[in-house]
C-alpha cells in the first residue's frame, strides 16, 4: 500500500504546468493554422 | 475522506477546466465555419447502381461533363473509374472565373477519392453513392483534381484538371 | 520486498507473443523505408519484383504487419503480463489463453499467404469492392477471434481474483488492461460484422455483390477504437511504470487515471463517423454529433497528459531536478526503456494535435486522405505506441528470459534515431498533406507533383533512411538479448509506480464494471443505431468485386 510521504504532500506540479503551457500554445498555433487554411479555401455549398 | 468523493489536485482541476474551455472554443470555431461560412461536409445526395451508372442512357454519368444551369452556374457530372485505365471522365473542364460548380461524382468500379487542389472539395467516391460539393472558382488558373483513395495499381496517375479562364 | 513470481510457463507464453510481434515488425518495417525512398525518387521496388510485385503490395505488407500484427500480439502479451502480475494470480484457465494465441497465429499465417502471393493487395483498410482472396479475410477473422478468446481468458482470471478479493481495489495495471481487452471486444464487432456478413461470403463466391458504404461504416466502427486499443497499453506503461523507471516517481493520481480509462471505454467507439466526414452516404448531422463526441474523448487524453507529466516531474524532483523545465534533464535518460518512452511521449503530443485537427469536422476537408494522415499516425501508432512498446521490451524481454539487455547504449541510440527519423519523416508528410499531396500514392512517379513538393519528398526519404537504421538497431538488440549468454543476477524488477494517494481511497464507483459497460453500449446504440438501421434496411448490394492491382 502506498504510504503518504510528507514530501508528496508538498509536491506542487509547477513544472507540469510549464510543459502543458507550451503544449497548449503549440496546439492552438497548429490547429489555428490549419483552420485558417480551411477558411481561406472557401465554401462548399 | 468519503470513498465516493474523487480527490482532484487543484492544479489538475484547473488544467481540466482549461482543456474543456479549449475544446469548446474549437467546437465553436468549427461550427462557425460549417454553419456560418458554408464550409460543409458532403451529405447523402443520390444512390445509383454502379454496374449501369456509366452505360444507362438515363444516367447523367453516361455522358459525363459540365452542364450550364444558369449563367455562371454549372453542374459537373464526373465519373471516376479504375477500369479500363485509372481516370476521371471528363479529364478536363474549362470554366470562366467567378463560376460556381456543383460536382456530382460517382464510381463505376472501386472506391476513389476526389480532391480539387487549393479548394475545400475533398471527398470519398463510393460506388453506389453520389458525392456532391459546390465550389466557386474566383481566381483563374489550373486546378488539378486528384484521386485520394487507393484504387489499384494506377491510383497514382489518376487525375484531371479544371481550367479557370480569366 | 520480493515481487510476485510468474511461472516459467507464463513467461514463455508472454514471450511467444513478443516473438511473433517482433517478427512481424521485422518484415513489415522493411517496406516502410522503401515507401519513403520511392517518395524521394529512389525507387527500389523494380529491383525486388520477383518477390514483391508493386509499391502497393509492399504497402499492404507494411500496414498489415506493423499496424495490425505487431500491435495486436505485443498488446495481448503485455495485457496478459499486466493481469497476472498486477493481480498476483495465475491465469485461471491457461488453456483458453493458449487456444486464443494459436488461433491468432494461424490467422496471421492464413492472411500472409495471399498477401505474399499478391492476391490481397488491398492495404490494411481492405475497402471493398477491392476484392482479396478469401484466405485474407479468413485470416483476419481468426486474428480477431483469437484475440477475443485470449480476452476471455483474462476476464476469467479477473473474475476469479474478484471472488477471492471481494473488497479490494483492482490494482491499476490489471484494471486498465482488463478495460483495454473489453474495449477491444466491443469495438471489433464492427469489423467482424463486415467480414462475416459481406466480405468473406463474397470472396468465397456465396454472394455476388456488396454495399461498399455500409462496409466502410462497419469498418470504422472498429477503426477508431482500434487506435485506443493500441494506445491504452502505452498509457498503462506511462502512468504506472515509466515514473518509477524515470527516477522513482509515483503516479500522481490513481483516481483520475482510472476515470480517464473509463471515459476512453465509453467514448472511443461511438465516434467512428469522424473517419467518414467526407463519405457521401452518411448524413452531416451524425457526422457532427460524432465530431462533438470526438472532442469529448480528447478530454481524457488531456487528463492523461497532466497526470503522466506530473508523475514524471515527481520523479525528476526526487532526483534533485529544479526549475520549470530543467527537471526533465534529471530523468533517467540513460535507461533505454525510459529514453524510448519519453521520446515517444514527446512526439505523441504532436500526434495528438494532428489528431484533433483531423477530428475537427469540416477541417477534415483540408486533411482527408492527404499525406497529413500517414504523417499523423506515424506519430501516434508508429511512435507514441510503437516506440513505447520498444521501450517496454527493453525491460520485459530481460525479465521474461532472464538474459541481460544486450548493449543498452545501442538501445538508447535506437530510441533517439527513431525520434529524429520520425521528426524528419513526419514533419514533411504533414506539410505535404497541407500542400495537397495525397496519401497512398507513389509520389515519386505521380504526374501531378509540383516542384514545390520536391524538397519535402526528399526529406521523407531521409527520415525513412534514419528510421531504417533505427529499426535495424532494435532488431539487433532484441536478437542479441534473446541469445545473450550473460544472465541477470536476479529476476528483473518490474517497474511499478505506486500511487501518491492510497488506492484504497479511490472511489468505489471507479471500480464497478456494470454501469460503465451499460453506459458504453447505450451510447453506441444511440449514436450508431439509427444510422446503421437506416443503412442496413436500405442496403444496396450492387458492387461486384474488382482485382485491379
XYZ file of C-alpha atoms in Angstrom:
760
model
C 0.000 0.000 0.000
C 1.151 3.454 -0.762
C 2.324 5.497 2.158
C 1.645 9.180 2.195
C 5.016 10.843 2.322
C 5.347 14.348 3.635
C 7.252 15.397 0.516
C 4.382 14.111 -1.619
C 2.008 16.442 0.209
C 4.287 19.327 -0.552
C 4.721 18.375 -4.204
C 3.271 21.027 -6.482
C 3.369 20.154 -10.198
C 4.580 23.569 -11.336
C 6.891 22.090 -13.983
C 3.904 20.208 -15.376
C 2.075 23.497 -15.813
C 5.096 24.830 -17.712
C 5.198 21.785 -20.019
C 1.467 21.891 -20.640
C 1.521 25.635 -21.266
C 3.995 25.051 -24.088
C 1.756 22.266 -25.349
C -1.382 24.420 -25.330
C 0.324 27.264 -27.194
C 1.612 24.804 -29.826
C -1.785 23.145 -30.068
C -3.591 26.421 -30.648
C -0.990 27.615 -33.161
C -1.059 24.457 -35.290
C -4.811 23.982 -35.099
C -5.458 27.617 -35.972
C -3.052 27.437 -38.931
C -4.975 24.519 -40.425
C -8.288 26.176 -39.626
C -7.164 29.317 -41.473
C -6.232 27.178 -44.498
C -9.776 25.788 -44.374
C -11.345 29.223 -44.196
C -9.044 30.525 -46.934
C -10.062 27.751 -49.335
C -13.698 28.840 -49.174
C -17.211 27.398 -49.057
C -18.589 24.108 -50.355
C -22.326 24.751 -50.506
C -12.383 11.228 3.151
C -15.538 9.629 1.864
C -14.814 6.849 -0.630
C -17.329 8.215 -3.083
C -15.593 11.535 -3.438
C -12.926 11.772 -6.083
C -9.898 13.724 -4.941
C -8.627 16.148 -7.565
C -5.491 18.199 -7.122
C -6.202 21.931 -7.604
C -3.596 22.223 -10.388
C -5.144 19.319 -12.213
C -8.636 20.715 -11.705
C -7.547 23.950 -13.368
C -5.993 22.009 -16.217
C -9.247 20.116 -16.761
C -11.156 23.392 -16.870
C -8.703 24.856 -19.384
C -8.954 21.694 -21.518
C -12.728 21.897 -21.531
C -12.705 25.584 -22.492
C -10.216 24.875 -25.272
C -12.351 22.093 -26.721
C -15.459 24.285 -26.570
C -13.561 27.001 -28.455
C -12.506 24.561 -31.186
C -16.042 23.208 -31.457
C -17.353 26.761 -31.786
C -14.837 27.671 -34.492
C -15.733 24.544 -36.435
C -19.451 25.288 -36.133
C -18.973 28.876 -37.307
C -17.134 27.622 -40.402
C -19.784 24.961 -41.061
C -22.979 26.886 -40.403
C -21.809 30.481 -40.844
C -19.375 30.297 -43.767
C -20.913 27.381 -45.654
C -17.883 25.119 -45.403
C -19.760 21.840 -45.112
C -19.066 18.150 -45.490
C -20.923 16.116 -48.131
C -24.485 14.952 -47.470
C -26.259 11.927 -48.956
C -27.207 13.052 -52.463
C -28.462 10.159 -54.510
C -27.891 6.457 -54.896
C -27.043 4.783 -58.175
C -26.254 1.321 -59.467
C -22.511 1.257 -60.152
C -22.973 -1.558 -62.681
C -25.072 0.578 -65.008
C -24.311 4.153 -63.980
C -21.856 4.708 -66.840
C -23.910 2.999 -69.538
C -27.596 3.605 -68.765
C -28.666 6.366 -71.176
C -30.871 7.880 -68.440
C -27.876 8.286 -66.149
C -26.096 11.655 -66.404
C -22.799 9.786 -65.939
C -23.306 8.017 -69.271
C -22.460 11.421 -70.694
C -20.194 12.970 -68.063
C -19.245 16.640 -68.201
C -20.330 20.198 -67.497
C -23.893 21.465 -67.815
C -24.538 25.175 -67.528
C -27.614 25.578 -65.334
C -27.733 29.358 -65.469
C -25.046 31.927 -66.336
C -22.003 31.269 -64.133
C -23.582 28.182 -62.503
C -22.648 24.687 -63.567
C -23.314 21.095 -62.679
C -20.359 18.795 -63.325
C -21.094 15.067 -63.620
C -17.808 13.280 -63.080
C -17.223 9.550 -63.386
C -14.241 8.059 -61.568
C -13.078 4.685 -62.820
C -10.186 2.256 -62.497
C -11.323 0.188 -65.464
C -10.122 0.226 -68.196
C -7.458 2.705 -67.081
C -7.459 4.874 -63.973
C -9.092 8.144 -64.966
C -11.832 10.690 -64.484
C -14.386 11.447 -67.162
C -14.157 14.180 -68.214
C -10.440 14.655 -67.717
C -10.618 18.391 -68.233
C -13.242 21.067 -67.692
C -12.974 24.716 -68.663
C -14.981 27.464 -66.973
C -14.718 31.246 -66.714
C -13.500 32.812 -63.457
C -16.284 33.527 -60.988
C -18.173 30.353 -61.889
C -19.750 28.177 -59.268
C -19.641 24.444 -59.985
C -21.532 21.647 -58.236
C -19.585 18.410 -58.607
C -21.561 15.162 -58.695
C -19.023 12.373 -58.583
C -19.549 8.621 -58.597
C -17.626 5.483 -59.472
C -18.379 2.628 -61.839
C -15.998 0.227 -60.086
C -13.949 0.617 -56.868
C -13.732 3.427 -54.317
C -11.888 6.557 -55.359
C -11.216 9.990 -53.959
C -11.778 13.433 -55.427
C -9.735 16.365 -54.216
C -9.509 19.654 -56.093
C -6.240 21.324 -55.133
C -6.414 24.687 -53.368
C -10.148 24.302 -52.680
C -12.149 22.571 -49.974
C -13.511 19.970 -52.401
C -12.115 16.734 -50.979
C -14.274 13.677 -50.602
C -14.586 9.954 -50.854
C -16.125 8.498 -54.026
C -18.030 5.342 -53.165
C -19.664 3.116 -55.789
C -23.425 3.218 -55.360
C -23.338 6.733 -53.909
C -23.026 10.211 -55.381
C -20.714 12.697 -53.669
C -21.555 16.342 -54.072
C -19.925 19.626 -53.086
C -20.118 23.060 -54.710
C -17.060 25.226 -55.306
C -16.788 28.790 -56.546
C -13.707 29.478 -58.685
C -12.736 33.121 -58.495
C -9.054 33.000 -59.428
C -8.045 31.988 -62.961
C -5.624 29.110 -63.245
C -5.388 25.331 -63.491
C -6.820 23.355 -60.593
C -5.812 19.709 -60.621
C -8.220 17.212 -59.142
C -6.561 14.048 -57.911
C -7.565 10.648 -56.630
C -7.014 10.361 -52.876
C -8.168 6.788 -52.258
C -6.211 3.691 -53.206
C -7.963 2.216 -56.253
C -5.446 -0.246 -57.632
C -2.105 -0.024 -59.386
C -2.906 3.142 -61.364
C -4.055 5.153 -58.348
C -1.017 7.407 -58.510
C -1.648 8.572 -62.075
C -5.358 9.276 -61.695
C -6.074 12.978 -62.026
C -7.740 15.642 -64.089
C -7.905 19.428 -64.264
C -10.280 22.341 -64.099
C -9.132 25.263 -66.177
C -10.447 28.591 -64.988
C -10.122 31.228 -67.683
C -9.970 34.969 -66.857
C 10.165 -6.949 -0.757
C 10.149 -9.899 -3.117
C 7.982 -9.373 -6.167
C 5.278 -11.735 -7.347
C 6.707 -14.522 -9.488
C 5.223 -15.565 -12.796
C 5.662 -19.238 -13.632
C 8.162 -20.212 -16.325
C 5.241 -21.328 -18.475
C 3.559 -17.943 -18.183
C 6.773 -16.165 -19.053
C 7.215 -18.364 -22.112
C 3.626 -17.728 -23.130
C 4.046 -13.948 -22.916
C 7.418 -14.266 -24.627
C 5.871 -16.068 -27.594
C 3.602 -13.060 -28.117
C 6.698 -10.886 -28.220
C 8.380 -13.230 -30.680
C 5.518 -13.089 -33.202
C 5.165 -9.334 -32.685
C 8.830 -8.632 -33.345
C 8.991 -10.963 -36.343
C 6.027 -9.101 -37.834
C 7.699 -5.769 -37.135
C 10.937 -7.002 -38.709
C 9.276 -7.915 -42.011
C 6.733 -5.092 -42.039
C 9.302 -2.411 -41.277
C 11.428 -3.389 -44.255
C 8.810 -1.858 -46.528
C 8.320 1.422 -44.700
C 11.671 2.810 -45.860
C 11.009 1.521 -49.399
C 7.880 3.676 -49.474
C 9.834 6.663 -48.177
C 12.689 6.112 -50.636
C 10.213 5.965 -53.505
C 8.937 9.404 -52.497
C 12.481 10.737 -52.621
C 12.952 9.321 -56.112
C 14.970 6.231 -55.188
C 12.509 3.533 -56.227
C 13.767 0.097 -55.180
C 10.573 -1.777 -56.000
C 11.570 -2.609 -59.604
C 14.593 -4.494 -58.229
C 12.587 -6.734 -55.898
C 9.872 -7.547 -58.417
C 10.392 -11.339 -58.244
C 9.444 -11.132 -54.555
C 7.139 -8.139 -54.199
C 5.229 -7.094 -57.273
C 4.455 -3.472 -56.521
C 4.599 -0.470 -54.246
C 1.082 -1.353 -53.143
C 1.894 -4.932 -52.243
C 4.735 -3.570 -50.121
C 2.394 -1.012 -48.578
C -0.101 -3.774 -47.742
C 2.610 -5.850 -46.055
C 3.787 -2.778 -44.137
C 0.310 -1.801 -42.921
C -0.969 -5.262 -42.048
C 2.178 -6.474 -40.270
C 3.023 -3.253 -38.447
C -0.364 -1.759 -37.632
C -2.285 -4.992 -37.065
C 0.051 -7.887 -36.244
C 2.919 -6.234 -34.327
C 0.485 -4.226 -32.219
C -2.074 -6.956 -31.517
C 0.474 -9.587 -30.494
C 2.525 -7.222 -28.375
C -0.617 -5.905 -26.712
C -2.122 -9.307 -25.921
C 1.212 -10.376 -24.418
C 1.583 -7.190 -22.378
C -2.026 -7.311 -21.139
C -1.538 -10.925 -20.075
C 1.539 -9.884 -18.134
C -0.272 -6.958 -16.506
C -3.269 -9.016 -15.457
C -1.281 -11.879 -13.904
C 1.415 -9.718 -12.355
C -0.988 -6.994 -11.286
C -3.452 -9.380 -9.648
C -0.639 -11.588 -8.333
C -2.582 -14.511 -9.635
C -2.022 -17.245 -12.203
C -4.200 -17.404 -15.311
C -7.407 -19.117 -14.297
C -7.666 -21.167 -17.446
C -4.333 -21.054 -19.279
C -5.568 -23.429 -21.994
C -8.136 -20.840 -23.048
C -5.415 -18.207 -23.449
C -3.209 -20.652 -25.352
C -6.036 -21.549 -27.712
C -6.584 -17.853 -28.364
C -2.911 -17.308 -29.080
C -2.661 -20.176 -31.542
C -5.839 -19.142 -33.340
C -4.205 -15.731 -33.805
C -1.016 -17.318 -35.141
C -2.953 -19.483 -37.599
C -4.826 -16.341 -38.636
C -1.643 -14.414 -39.380
C -0.247 -17.242 -41.493
C -3.557 -17.658 -43.328
C -3.679 -13.940 -44.168
C 0.024 -13.760 -45.017
C -0.166 -16.331 -47.826
C -2.475 -14.340 -50.142
C -0.696 -11.089 -49.245
C 2.691 -12.500 -50.286
C 1.120 -14.063 -53.374
C -0.137 -10.610 -54.433
C -3.708 -11.877 -54.063
C -4.631 -9.384 -51.353
C -3.081 -6.070 -52.317
C -5.917 -4.164 -50.669
C -3.943 -2.279 -47.962
C -4.771 -2.642 -44.285
C -8.163 -0.960 -44.716
C -9.250 -3.524 -47.422
C -12.119 -1.295 -48.634
C -14.466 -3.210 -50.909
C -15.158 -3.543 -53.789
C -11.433 -4.234 -53.979
C -11.634 -7.976 -53.540
C -8.888 -10.024 -51.941
C -8.536 -13.784 -51.840
C -10.850 -15.302 -49.209
C -7.908 -16.520 -47.131
C -7.014 -12.888 -46.360
C -10.424 -12.206 -44.788
C -10.463 -15.576 -43.030
C -7.003 -14.928 -41.606
C -8.009 -11.514 -40.267
C -11.130 -13.047 -38.729
C -9.041 -15.671 -36.960
C -6.709 -12.998 -35.574
C -9.680 -11.097 -34.142
C -11.404 -14.230 -32.804
C -8.148 -15.435 -31.250
C -7.715 -12.092 -29.509
C -11.284 -12.387 -28.192
C -10.545 -15.823 -26.750
C -7.398 -14.527 -25.093
C -9.501 -11.685 -23.711
C -11.986 -14.171 -22.237
C -9.070 -15.895 -20.535
C -8.116 -12.566 -18.955
C -11.708 -11.820 -17.877
C -11.969 -15.271 -16.272
C -8.763 -14.608 -14.368
C -10.051 -11.247 -13.187
C -13.380 -12.703 -12.046
C -11.521 -15.415 -10.162
C -9.429 -12.781 -8.428
C -12.526 -10.717 -7.644
C -14.191 -13.703 -5.981
C -11.114 -14.201 -3.816
C -10.738 -10.467 -3.056
C -14.270 -9.056 -2.959
C -13.362 -5.806 -1.205
C -10.056 -4.860 -2.725
C -9.460 -2.184 -5.305
C -8.310 -3.744 -8.575
C -4.599 -2.947 -8.965
C -4.257 -0.262 -11.630
C -2.298 -2.141 -14.302
C -4.702 -5.078 -14.120
C -7.757 -2.832 -14.118
C -6.562 -0.844 -17.127
C -5.571 -3.991 -19.008
C -8.935 -5.695 -18.482
C -10.600 -2.497 -19.641
C -8.458 -2.436 -22.801
C -9.353 -6.056 -23.575
C -13.022 -5.232 -23.032
C -12.878 -2.190 -25.308
C -11.454 -4.486 -27.978
C -14.301 -6.988 -27.639
C -16.906 -4.270 -28.085
C -15.339 -2.399 -30.945
C -14.311 -5.370 -33.092
C -17.989 -6.241 -33.524
C -17.952 -3.796 -36.443
C -15.190 -5.365 -38.499
C -16.374 -8.850 -37.564
C -19.801 -7.999 -38.977
C -18.212 -6.515 -42.091
C -16.154 -9.615 -42.810
C -18.639 -12.287 -41.785
C -21.755 -10.831 -43.407
C -20.149 -9.388 -46.524
C -16.502 -9.817 -47.385
C -15.923 -13.476 -46.552
C -19.063 -14.894 -48.240
C -18.419 -12.531 -51.164
C -14.819 -13.652 -51.618
C -15.965 -17.282 -51.405
C -18.474 -16.642 -54.188
C -21.517 -17.194 -51.960
C -22.829 -13.695 -52.631
C -22.320 -11.704 -55.784
C -22.212 -8.094 -54.545
C -21.582 -5.930 -51.501
C -22.535 -2.470 -50.252
C -19.258 -0.514 -50.011
C -20.727 2.367 -47.988
C -22.117 0.033 -45.335
C -18.822 -1.881 -45.293
C -16.939 1.356 -44.592
C -19.294 2.118 -41.755
C -18.730 -1.292 -40.153
C -15.005 -0.907 -40.673
C -14.766 2.463 -38.941
C -16.950 1.279 -36.090
C -13.822 -0.727 -35.254
C -11.243 1.527 -36.836
C -11.198 4.336 -34.346
C -11.377 2.388 -31.072
C -8.633 0.260 -32.636
C -6.480 3.335 -32.112
C -7.284 3.244 -28.399
C -6.614 -0.479 -28.274
C -3.112 0.402 -29.493
C -2.736 3.411 -27.285
C -4.062 2.329 -23.897
C -1.301 -0.254 -23.242
C 1.245 2.526 -23.847
C -0.743 4.759 -21.466
C -0.642 1.981 -18.840
C 3.118 1.989 -19.045
C 3.326 5.802 -18.997
C 1.012 6.075 -15.999
C 2.116 3.216 -13.839
C 5.611 2.148 -14.855
C 7.538 4.957 -16.527
C 7.507 7.344 -13.488
C 9.166 4.615 -11.422
C 11.800 3.926 -14.088
C 12.434 7.604 -14.743
C 13.502 8.370 -11.169
C 11.445 6.536 -8.557
C 8.413 8.781 -9.094
C 4.872 7.999 -8.033
C 1.672 8.052 -10.025
C 0.162 11.463 -9.412
C -3.491 10.488 -9.284
C -4.848 6.966 -9.190
C -8.483 8.112 -9.286
C -8.090 10.343 -12.315
C -6.072 7.713 -14.140
C -8.968 5.302 -13.675
C -11.528 7.926 -14.591
C -9.754 8.670 -17.852
C -9.664 4.979 -18.731
C -13.405 4.754 -18.135
C -14.006 7.733 -20.400
C -11.887 6.040 -23.071
C -14.065 2.948 -22.819
C -17.314 4.889 -23.026
C -16.340 7.360 -25.752
C -13.895 5.614 -28.061
C -16.424 3.557 -30.013
C -19.351 5.936 -30.639
C -17.411 8.367 -32.819
C -16.316 6.351 -35.832
C -18.048 8.694 -38.298
C -15.170 11.099 -37.778
C -13.328 8.846 -40.228
C -16.235 9.279 -42.637
C -16.706 13.050 -42.591
C -16.383 13.189 -46.369
C -18.291 9.992 -47.150
C -21.307 10.566 -49.380
C -23.637 8.140 -47.584
C -23.643 9.486 -44.010
C -25.815 12.487 -43.046
C -23.895 15.535 -41.764
C -25.930 15.635 -38.557
C -24.443 12.299 -37.439
C -21.014 13.386 -38.561
C -21.381 16.487 -36.434
C -22.557 14.544 -33.372
C -19.605 12.186 -33.714
C -17.248 15.157 -34.027
C -18.512 16.569 -30.736
C -18.020 13.178 -29.052
C -14.517 13.106 -30.522
C -13.771 16.394 -28.794
C -15.072 14.616 -25.692
C -12.609 11.754 -25.985
C -9.781 14.258 -26.331
C -10.517 15.267 -22.753
C -9.199 12.093 -21.047
C -6.083 12.362 -23.196
C -5.572 15.869 -21.788
C -6.028 14.416 -18.278
C -3.503 11.726 -19.141
C -1.052 14.378 -20.283
C -1.342 16.089 -16.915
C -1.100 13.009 -14.721
C 1.783 11.469 -16.669
C 3.822 14.673 -16.833
C 3.176 15.358 -13.135
C 4.274 11.825 -12.210
C 7.426 12.305 -14.265
C 8.004 15.673 -12.636
C 7.709 13.953 -9.270
C 10.465 11.587 -10.393
C 12.602 14.456 -11.674
C 12.248 16.455 -8.425
C 13.195 13.377 -6.418
C 16.408 13.220 -8.428
C 17.152 16.810 -7.468
C 15.635 18.428 -10.545
C 14.968 22.173 -10.286
C 13.276 24.858 -12.313
C 10.259 24.881 -14.564
C 11.720 22.543 -17.164
C 15.243 21.615 -16.033
C 13.892 18.645 -14.016
C 13.343 16.865 -17.326
C 17.103 16.536 -17.674
C 17.298 14.707 -14.325
C 15.120 11.856 -15.560
C 16.899 8.589 -16.154
C 17.660 9.170 -19.836
C 20.479 6.626 -19.866
C 17.952 3.813 -19.387
C 16.835 2.885 -22.940
C 13.373 1.969 -21.727
C 12.965 5.468 -20.255
C 14.524 7.288 -23.203
C 12.321 5.428 -25.688
C 9.111 6.137 -23.800
C 9.898 9.783 -23.038
C 10.733 10.442 -26.679
C 7.596 8.549 -27.725
C 5.579 10.731 -25.384
C 7.064 13.965 -26.733
C 6.154 13.091 -30.319
C 2.771 11.855 -29.175
C 1.939 15.405 -28.082
C 2.219 16.417 -31.730
C 0.328 13.331 -32.833
C -2.487 14.443 -30.564
C -2.550 17.902 -32.115
C -2.770 16.473 -35.645
C -5.438 14.054 -34.490
C -7.535 16.858 -33.074
C -7.279 18.681 -36.401
C -8.347 15.548 -38.303
C -11.284 15.101 -35.982
C -12.477 18.713 -36.276
C -15.404 18.087 -38.618
C -15.011 20.290 -41.731
C -11.294 20.888 -41.045
C -11.055 17.337 -42.367
C -11.746 18.747 -45.845
C -8.196 20.089 -45.803
C -6.679 16.866 -44.498
C -8.716 13.865 -45.622
C -6.578 11.226 -47.324
C -3.676 13.591 -47.774
C -0.118 12.772 -46.724
C -1.003 14.524 -43.456
C -2.793 11.327 -42.347
C 0.157 8.900 -42.519
C 2.258 11.760 -41.126
C -0.140 11.879 -38.187
C -0.399 8.179 -37.440
C 3.330 7.689 -37.664
C 3.491 9.985 -34.635
C 0.736 8.092 -32.823
C 0.771 4.374 -33.586
C 4.259 4.283 -35.110
C 5.902 6.358 -32.367
C 3.691 7.024 -29.333
C 2.714 3.357 -29.351
C 5.488 1.530 -31.194
C 8.459 3.338 -29.662
C 6.857 2.878 -26.231
C 6.422 -0.842 -26.877
C 10.072 -0.977 -27.890
C 10.903 0.767 -24.621
C 8.784 -1.708 -22.659
C 10.506 -4.624 -24.386
C 13.871 -3.311 -23.147
C 12.932 -4.449 -19.636
C 10.267 -7.022 -20.463
C 12.493 -9.271 -22.578
C 15.245 -9.477 -19.891
C 12.503 -10.073 -17.306
C 10.966 -12.904 -19.335
C 14.192 -14.584 -20.436
C 16.492 -13.838 -17.512
C 19.051 -12.592 -20.039
C 20.688 -9.188 -19.748
C 19.747 -6.475 -22.194
C 22.448 -6.551 -24.833
C 24.324 -3.272 -25.224
C 21.952 -0.733 -23.633
C 23.822 2.110 -25.344
C 22.738 0.779 -28.713
C 19.213 0.646 -27.372
C 19.408 4.306 -26.318
C 20.725 5.144 -29.789
C 17.793 3.219 -31.244
C 15.322 5.401 -29.360
C 17.000 8.626 -30.462
C 17.334 7.615 -34.109
C 13.646 6.677 -34.156
C 12.827 10.078 -32.665
C 14.953 12.061 -35.114
C 13.989 9.978 -38.150
C 10.337 10.281 -37.326
C 10.515 14.046 -36.839
C 12.011 14.474 -40.300
C 9.668 11.960 -41.949
C 6.515 13.025 -40.221
C 7.020 16.762 -40.403
C 7.493 16.607 -44.155
C 4.457 14.350 -44.568
C 2.284 16.792 -42.593
C 3.466 19.717 -44.701
C 2.991 17.770 -47.946
C -0.553 16.986 -46.873
C -1.325 20.643 -46.231
C 0.054 21.427 -49.699
C -2.394 18.874 -51.116
C -0.282 15.718 -51.591
C -2.444 12.585 -51.437
C -1.647 9.565 -49.281
C -1.120 6.035 -50.639
C 0.484 7.304 -53.821
C 3.995 6.563 -55.121
C 4.618 10.303 -55.324
C 7.993 9.812 -56.959
C 6.114 8.759 -60.114
C 2.865 10.753 -59.874
C 2.357 13.037 -62.871
C 0.843 15.966 -60.980
C 3.575 16.626 -58.413
C 4.551 20.325 -58.457
C 8.175 21.342 -57.950
C 7.440 22.878 -54.549
C 6.880 19.379 -53.100
C 10.305 18.070 -54.098
C 12.365 19.215 -51.109
C 9.753 17.722 -48.762
C 9.690 14.429 -50.671
C 13.451 14.248 -50.279
C 13.069 14.726 -46.508
C 10.578 11.856 -46.423
C 13.329 9.647 -47.856
C 15.940 10.929 -45.396
C 13.591 10.295 -42.457
C 12.872 6.820 -43.804
C 16.577 6.048 -44.013
C 17.176 7.048 -40.387
C 14.154 5.003 -39.313
C 15.528 2.036 -41.220
C 18.755 2.257 -39.213
C 16.737 2.562 -36.010
C 14.599 -0.454 -36.852
C 17.705 -2.491 -37.593
C 19.209 -1.412 -34.250
C 16.059 -2.524 -32.433
C 16.027 -5.948 -34.051
C 19.746 -6.387 -33.349
C 19.332 -5.513 -29.683
C 16.335 -7.852 -29.348
C 18.035 -10.727 -31.127
C 21.294 -10.363 -29.227
C 19.414 -10.106 -25.928
C 17.471 -13.284 -26.679
C 20.818 -15.020 -27.363
C 22.767 -13.259 -24.600
C 24.858 -15.644 -22.508
C 25.053 -13.062 -19.743
C 22.219 -13.658 -17.299
C 20.629 -11.117 -14.993
C 21.793 -11.640 -11.399
C 18.286 -11.912 -10.019
C 14.878 -11.505 -11.605
C 14.435 -8.100 -13.241
C 12.362 -5.833 -11.003
C 9.114 -4.921 -12.698
C 8.784 -1.131 -12.565
C 5.557 -0.254 -10.779
C 4.983 3.336 -9.724
C 2.859 3.372 -6.610
C 0.121 5.913 -6.346
C 0.650 9.125 -4.426
C -2.775 8.703 -2.911
C -3.621 5.394 -1.301
C -5.591 3.478 -3.977
C -7.903 2.300 -1.207
C -9.190 5.905 -1.155
C -10.140 5.671 -4.818
C -13.937 5.863 -5.018
C -15.748 2.555 -5.320
C -17.614 3.713 -8.409
C -14.315 3.755 -10.261
C -14.040 0.005 -9.658
C -17.529 -1.063 -10.761
C -17.841 -2.506 -14.243
C -21.546 -2.875 -14.924
C -22.660 0.776 -15.040
C -19.805 1.781 -17.330
C -20.374 -1.127 -19.702
C -24.117 -0.426 -19.895
C -23.325 3.234 -20.484
C -20.939 2.374 -23.298
C -23.399 0.071 -25.031
C -26.226 2.580 -24.607
C -24.183 5.375 -26.160
C -23.154 3.149 -29.057
C -26.813 2.283 -29.689
C -27.853 5.943 -29.523
C -25.233 7.412 -31.862
C -24.749 4.467 -34.226
C -28.120 2.720 -34.034
C -30.376 4.974 -36.131
C -27.917 5.400 -38.997
C -26.953 1.716 -39.024
C -30.603 0.657 -39.045
C -31.204 3.046 -41.929
C -28.226 1.769 -43.903
C -28.987 -1.893 -43.284
C -32.668 -1.565 -44.141
C -31.737 0.281 -47.332
C -28.809 -1.965 -48.124
C -27.764 -1.817 -51.772
C -25.804 -4.918 -52.681
C -24.730 -3.589 -56.039
C -20.929 -3.770 -56.113
C -19.186 -6.771 -57.638
C -15.549 -7.329 -56.709
C -12.523 -5.973 -58.557
C -8.906 -7.022 -58.612
C -7.158 -4.038 -60.144
C -3.616 -4.398 -58.847
